[in-house]
Amino acid sequence: MKHFKRASLILAMVALGACSQNGFGGMGGGPNGSGAANAQGDPSNPASPAYFQQSIGDRVFFAVDQSTVDASAQTALDAQADWLIANPEYKVMIEGHADERGTTDYNLALGARRAGSVREYLTLRGVSADRIQTVSYGKERPSELCSAESCYAMNRRGVTVLSNLSF
């Protein structure tokens, strides 16, 4: 019985330890899908994830019920593509998000289309498709919690989360 308790305790510690990272290389991917968990590196170093997040920008925004990359998003994604091409050791996870209006299924599909549009744009700009994965969180990970249009607008987004680990 004594060995069983010890083995159970060790197994529980290992299982909990495996849950401690955010699931994508330990960078970005905040708890609310914000991409802001812990950008690593020196924000003044142009090759660091912190620089990418703070100076380049890790997100683009979409109009209501849209997944089209508009001119403002293109400007942000051009800068992201340039940074990713200059830093080929990084891979990215594109998170697609939606505001709280609409059904869960609809918003998951919309988030997937948004993430796909960002992926397509980055690949057209020269980022290798094998460096990009997508995921949709729909309305499940809002960055803003309120029922005002200003909050909804911040939740309709695509977030580029960096990783220097293999998929």
PDB file of C-alpha atoms in Angstrom:
ATOM      1  CA  MET A   1       0.000   0.000   0.000  1.00  0.00           C
ATOM      2  CA  LYS A   2       2.866   2.370   0.817  1.00  0.00           C
ATOM      3  CA  HIS A   3       4.370   1.883  -2.661  1.00  0.00           C
ATOM      4  CA  PHE A   4       0.974   2.379  -4.289  1.00  0.00           C
ATOM      5  CA  LYS A   5       0.544   5.776  -2.593  1.00  0.00           C
ATOM      6  CA  ARG A   6       4.047   6.847  -3.609  1.00  0.00           C
ATOM      7  CA  ALA A   7       3.526   5.719  -7.220  1.00  0.00           C
ATOM      8  CA  SER A   8       0.151   7.503  -7.335  1.00  0.00           C
ATOM      9  CA  LEU A   9       1.693  10.708  -6.006  1.00  0.00           C
ATOM     10  CA  ILE A  10       4.510  10.596  -8.572  1.00  0.00           C
ATOM     11  CA  LEU A  11       2.058   9.895 -11.387  1.00  0.00           C
ATOM     12  CA  ALA A  12      -0.132  12.832 -10.310  1.00  0.00           C
ATOM     13  CA  MET A  13       2.883  15.176 -10.185  1.00  0.00           C
ATOM     14  CA  VAL A  14       4.000  14.121 -13.659  1.00  0.00           C
ATOM     15  CA  ALA A  15       0.487  14.581 -15.043  1.00  0.00           C
ATOM     16  CA  LEU A  16       0.148  18.059 -13.535  1.00  0.00           C
ATOM     17  CA  GLY A  17       3.623  19.043 -14.697  1.00  0.00           C
ATOM     18  CA  ALA A  18       2.707  18.132 -18.256  1.00  0.00           C
ATOM     19  CA  CYS A  19      -0.140  20.652 -18.099  1.00  0.00           C
ATOM     20  CA  SER A  20       2.002  23.604 -17.081  1.00  0.00           C
ATOM     21  CA  GLN A  21       2.887  24.881 -20.554  1.00  0.00           C
ATOM     22  CA  ASN A  22       0.433  26.583 -22.823  1.00  0.00           C
ATOM     23  CA  GLY A  23       0.586  23.845 -25.424  1.00  0.00           C
ATOM     24  CA  PHE A  24       2.465  25.746 -28.105  1.00  0.00           C
ATOM     25  CA  GLY A  25       6.110  26.014 -27.244  1.00  0.00           C
ATOM     26  CA  GLY A  26       5.613  28.052 -24.088  1.00  0.00           C
ATOM     27  CA  MET A  27       5.443  31.343 -26.008  1.00  0.00           C
ATOM     28  CA  GLY A  28       2.394  33.449 -26.607  1.00  0.00           C
ATOM     29  CA  GLY A  29      -1.039  31.924 -26.455  1.00  0.00           C
ATOM     30  CA  GLY A  30      -2.328  33.626 -23.345  1.00  0.00           C
ATOM     31  CA  PRO A  31      -5.101  32.043 -21.306  1.00  0.00           C
ATOM     32  CA  ASN A  32      -7.720  34.067 -23.141  1.00  0.00           C
ATOM     33  CA  GLY A  33      -6.255  33.475 -26.594  1.00  0.00           C
ATOM     34  CA  SER A  34      -4.561  36.823 -26.480  1.00  0.00           C
ATOM     35  CA  GLY A  35      -1.171  35.601 -27.661  1.00  0.00           C
ATOM     36  CA  ALA A  36       0.342  37.431 -24.704  1.00  0.00           C
ATOM     37  CA  ALA A  37       1.246  34.768 -22.181  1.00  0.00           C
ATOM     38  CA  ASN A  38       4.975  35.374 -21.978  1.00  0.00           C
ATOM     39  CA  ALA A  39       6.713  36.715 -25.054  1.00  0.00           C
ATOM     40  CA  GLN A  40      10.316  35.758 -24.513  1.00  0.00           C
ATOM     41  CA  GLY A  41      13.431  37.707 -25.218  1.00  0.00           C
ATOM     42  CA  ASP A  42      14.522  41.291 -25.311  1.00  0.00           C
ATOM     43  CA  PRO A  43      11.951  43.612 -26.895  1.00  0.00           C
ATOM     44  CA  SER A  44      14.830  45.654 -28.343  1.00  0.00           C
ATOM     45  CA  ASN A  45      16.266  42.582 -30.140  1.00  0.00           C
ATOM     46  CA  PRO A  46      14.598  42.402 -33.588  1.00  0.00           C
ATOM     47  CA  ALA A  47      14.918  38.589 -33.615  1.00  0.00           C
ATOM     48  CA  SER A  48      13.081  38.018 -30.317  1.00  0.00           C
ATOM     49  CA  PRO A  49       9.450  36.985 -29.816  1.00  0.00           C
ATOM     50  CA  ALA A  50       9.034  39.981 -27.487  1.00  0.00           C
ATOM     51  CA  TYR A  51      10.050  42.305 -30.338  1.00  0.00           C
ATOM     52  CA  PHE A  52       7.618  40.521 -32.676  1.00  0.00           C
ATOM     53  CA  GLN A  53       4.759  40.927 -30.236  1.00  0.00           C
ATOM     54  CA  GLN A  54       5.477  44.513 -29.193  1.00  0.00           C
ATOM     55  CA  SER A  55       6.912  46.089 -32.354  1.00  0.00           C
ATOM     56  CA  ILE A  56       5.561  44.010 -35.244  1.00  0.00           C
ATOM     57  CA  GLY A  57       2.201  43.120 -33.709  1.00  0.00           C
ATOM     58  CA  ASP A  58       0.689  39.680 -33.283  1.00  0.00           C
ATOM     59  CA  ARG A  59      -2.932  40.300 -34.266  1.00  0.00           C
ATOM     60  CA  VAL A  60      -5.255  41.505 -36.979  1.00  0.00           C
ATOM     61  CA  PHE A  61      -8.935  42.389 -36.731  1.00  0.00           C
ATOM     62  CA  PHE A  62     -11.956  41.543 -38.864  1.00  0.00           C
ATOM     63  CA  ALA A  63     -15.312  43.127 -39.662  1.00  0.00           C
ATOM     64  CA  VAL A  64     -18.547  41.561 -38.418  1.00  0.00           C
ATOM     65  CA  ASP A  65     -19.153  38.122 -39.960  1.00  0.00           C
ATOM     66  CA  GLN A  66     -16.119  38.561 -42.238  1.00  0.00           C
ATOM     67  CA  SER A  67     -12.926  36.610 -42.752  1.00  0.00           C
ATOM     68  CA  THR A  68     -11.449  38.802 -45.485  1.00  0.00           C
ATOM     69  CA  VAL A  69      -8.042  40.333 -44.797  1.00  0.00           C
ATOM     70  CA  ASP A  70      -8.611  44.083 -45.242  1.00  0.00           C
ATOM     71  CA  ALA A  71      -6.001  46.779 -45.995  1.00  0.00           C
ATOM     72  CA  SER A  72      -5.216  47.392 -42.323  1.00  0.00           C
ATOM     73  CA  ALA A  73      -4.720  43.674 -41.703  1.00  0.00           C
ATOM     74  CA  GLN A  74      -2.567  43.397 -44.842  1.00  0.00           C
ATOM     75  CA  THR A  75      -0.191  46.032 -43.486  1.00  0.00           C
ATOM     76  CA  ALA A  76       0.163  44.155 -40.195  1.00  0.00           C
ATOM     77  CA  LEU A  77       0.546  40.795 -41.942  1.00  0.00           C
ATOM     78  CA  ASP A  78       3.169  42.204 -44.332  1.00  0.00           C
ATOM     79  CA  ALA A  79       5.260  43.108 -41.283  1.00  0.00           C
ATOM     80  CA  GLN A  80       4.651  39.674 -39.751  1.00  0.00           C
ATOM     81  CA  ALA A  81       5.639  37.933 -42.980  1.00  0.00           C
ATOM     82  CA  ASP A  82       8.840  39.970 -43.266  1.00  0.00           C
ATOM     83  CA  TRP A  83       9.749  39.101 -39.661  1.00  0.00           C
ATOM     84  CA  LEU A  84       8.978  35.400 -40.145  1.00  0.00           C
ATOM     85  CA  ILE A  85      11.039  35.238 -43.343  1.00  0.00           C
ATOM     86  CA  ALA A  86      13.956  36.898 -41.528  1.00  0.00           C
ATOM     87  CA  ASN A  87      13.563  34.473 -38.580  1.00  0.00           C
ATOM     88  CA  PRO A  88      13.034  31.036 -40.158  1.00  0.00           C
ATOM     89  CA  GLU A  89      13.571  29.184 -36.870  1.00  0.00           C
ATOM     90  CA  TYR A  90      10.067  30.167 -35.752  1.00  0.00           C
ATOM     91  CA  LYS A  91       6.808  28.461 -36.593  1.00  0.00           C
ATOM     92  CA  VAL A  92       3.414  29.984 -35.918  1.00  0.00           C
ATOM     93  CA  MET A  93      -0.027  28.994 -34.761  1.00  0.00           C
ATOM     94  CA  ILE A  94      -2.706  31.286 -36.136  1.00  0.00           C
ATOM     95  CA  GLU A  95      -5.632  31.561 -33.723  1.00  0.00           C
ATOM     96  CA  GLY A  96      -9.001  32.534 -35.190  1.00  0.00           C
ATOM     97  CA  HIS A  97     -11.456  34.262 -32.837  1.00  0.00           C
ATOM     98  CA  ALA A  98     -14.987  35.652 -33.010  1.00  0.00           C
ATOM     99  CA  ASP A  99     -17.167  37.861 -30.836  1.00  0.00           C
ATOM    100  CA  GLU A 100     -19.866  36.383 -28.602  1.00  0.00           C
ATOM    101  CA  ARG A 101     -22.756  36.882 -31.008  1.00  0.00           C
ATOM    102  CA  GLY A 102     -23.875  33.799 -32.917  1.00  0.00           C
ATOM    103  CA  THR A 103     -23.831  30.108 -32.102  1.00  0.00           C
ATOM    104  CA  THR A 104     -20.779  28.236 -30.927  1.00  0.00           C
ATOM    105  CA  ASP A 105     -20.653  26.224 -34.165  1.00  0.00           C
ATOM    106  CA  TYR A 106     -20.990  29.305 -36.359  1.00  0.00           C
ATOM    107  CA  ASN A 107     -18.254  31.146 -34.470  1.00  0.00           C
ATOM    108  CA  LEU A 108     -15.890  28.163 -34.556  1.00  0.00           C
ATOM    109  CA  ALA A 109     -16.342  28.000 -38.338  1.00  0.00           C
ATOM    110  CA  LEU A 110     -15.862  31.777 -38.638  1.00  0.00           C
ATOM    111  CA  GLY A 111     -12.720  31.625 -36.485  1.00  0.00           C
ATOM    112  CA  ALA A 112     -11.393  28.838 -38.720  1.00  0.00           C
ATOM    113  CA  ARG A 113     -12.019  30.941 -41.841  1.00  0.00           C
ATOM    114  CA  ARG A 114     -10.258  33.914 -40.236  1.00  0.00           C
ATOM    115  CA  ALA A 115      -7.240  31.834 -39.246  1.00  0.00           C
ATOM    116  CA  GLY A 116      -7.200  30.337 -42.750  1.00  0.00           C
ATOM    117  CA  SER A 117      -7.268  33.791 -44.357  1.00  0.00           C
ATOM    118  CA  VAL A 118      -4.296  34.898 -42.258  1.00  0.00           C
ATOM    119  CA  ARG A 119      -2.438  31.679 -43.133  1.00  0.00           C
ATOM    120  CA  GLU A 120      -3.162  32.129 -46.834  1.00  0.00           C
ATOM    121  CA  TYR A 121      -1.975  35.745 -46.785  1.00  0.00           C
ATOM    122  CA  LEU A 122       1.268  34.868 -44.976  1.00  0.00           C
ATOM    123  CA  THR A 123       1.997  32.064 -47.447  1.00  0.00           C
ATOM    124  CA  LEU A 124       1.324  34.372 -50.404  1.00  0.00           C
ATOM    125  CA  ARG A 125       3.890  36.750 -48.882  1.00  0.00           C
ATOM    126  CA  GLY A 126       6.492  33.967 -48.837  1.00  0.00           C
ATOM    127  CA  VAL A 127       6.186  32.262 -45.448  1.00  0.00           C
ATOM    128  CA  SER A 128       6.421  28.498 -45.931  1.00  0.00           C
ATOM    129  CA  ALA A 129       3.065  26.794 -45.350  1.00  0.00           C
ATOM    130  CA  ASP A 130       4.713  24.035 -43.305  1.00  0.00           C
ATOM    131  CA  ARG A 131       5.628  26.655 -40.680  1.00  0.00           C
ATOM    132  CA  ILE A 132       1.995  27.640 -40.104  1.00  0.00           C
ATOM    133  CA  GLN A 133      -0.808  25.863 -38.272  1.00  0.00           C
ATOM    134  CA  THR A 134      -4.272  27.185 -37.530  1.00  0.00           C
ATOM    135  CA  VAL A 135      -6.780  26.743 -34.747  1.00  0.00           C
ATOM    136  CA  SER A 136     -10.206  28.261 -34.150  1.00  0.00           C
ATOM    137  CA  TYR A 137     -11.411  29.277 -30.721  1.00  0.00           C
ATOM    138  CA  GLY A 138     -14.604  30.899 -31.988  1.00  0.00           C
ATOM    139  CA  LYS A 139     -16.112  32.920 -29.149  1.00  0.00           C
ATOM    140  CA  GLU A 140     -14.558  30.764 -26.414  1.00  0.00           C
ATOM    141  CA  ARG A 141     -11.509  32.968 -25.656  1.00  0.00           C
ATOM    142  CA  PRO A 142     -12.523  36.617 -25.749  1.00  0.00           C
ATOM    143  CA  SER A 143      -9.867  39.244 -25.159  1.00  0.00           C
ATOM    144  CA  GLU A 144     -12.521  41.734 -23.992  1.00  0.00           C
ATOM    145  CA  LEU A 145     -15.504  40.933 -21.780  1.00  0.00           C
ATOM    146  CA  CYS A 146     -18.394  43.319 -22.335  1.00  0.00           C
ATOM    147  CA  SER A 147     -21.429  43.624 -24.562  1.00  0.00           C
ATOM    148  CA  ALA A 148     -20.389  46.785 -26.386  1.00  0.00           C
ATOM    149  CA  GLU A 149     -19.366  47.058 -30.031  1.00  0.00           C
ATOM    150  CA  SER A 150     -15.878  48.196 -28.969  1.00  0.00           C
ATOM    151  CA  CYS A 151     -15.386  44.888 -27.143  1.00  0.00           C
ATOM    152  CA  TYR A 152     -16.885  42.860 -29.969  1.00  0.00           C
ATOM    153  CA  ALA A 153     -14.456  44.514 -32.398  1.00  0.00           C
ATOM    154  CA  MET A 154     -11.444  43.505 -30.272  1.00  0.00           C
ATOM    155  CA  ASN A 155     -12.670  39.899 -30.134  1.00  0.00           C
ATOM    156  CA  ARG A 156     -12.993  39.529 -33.940  1.00  0.00           C
ATOM    157  CA  ARG A 157      -9.333  38.760 -34.495  1.00  0.00           C
ATOM    158  CA  GLY A 158      -6.572  36.544 -35.744  1.00  0.00           C
ATOM    159  CA  VAL A 159      -3.588  36.114 -33.414  1.00  0.00           C
ATOM    160  CA  THR A 160      -0.165  34.912 -34.557  1.00  0.00           C
ATOM    161  CA  VAL A 161       1.497  32.889 -31.788  1.00  0.00           C
ATOM    162  CA  LEU A 162       5.202  32.117 -32.206  1.00  0.00           C
ATOM    163  CA  SER A 163       6.956  28.846 -31.443  1.00  0.00           C
ATOM    164  CA  ASN A 164      10.515  27.730 -32.027  1.00  0.00           C
ATOM    165  CA  LEU A 165       9.561  24.091 -31.433  1.00  0.00           C
ATOM    166  CA  SER A 166       8.405  21.529 -33.971  1.00  0.00           C
ATOM    167  CA  PHE A 167       4.682  21.014 -34.461  1.00  0.00           C
TER     168      PHE A 167
END
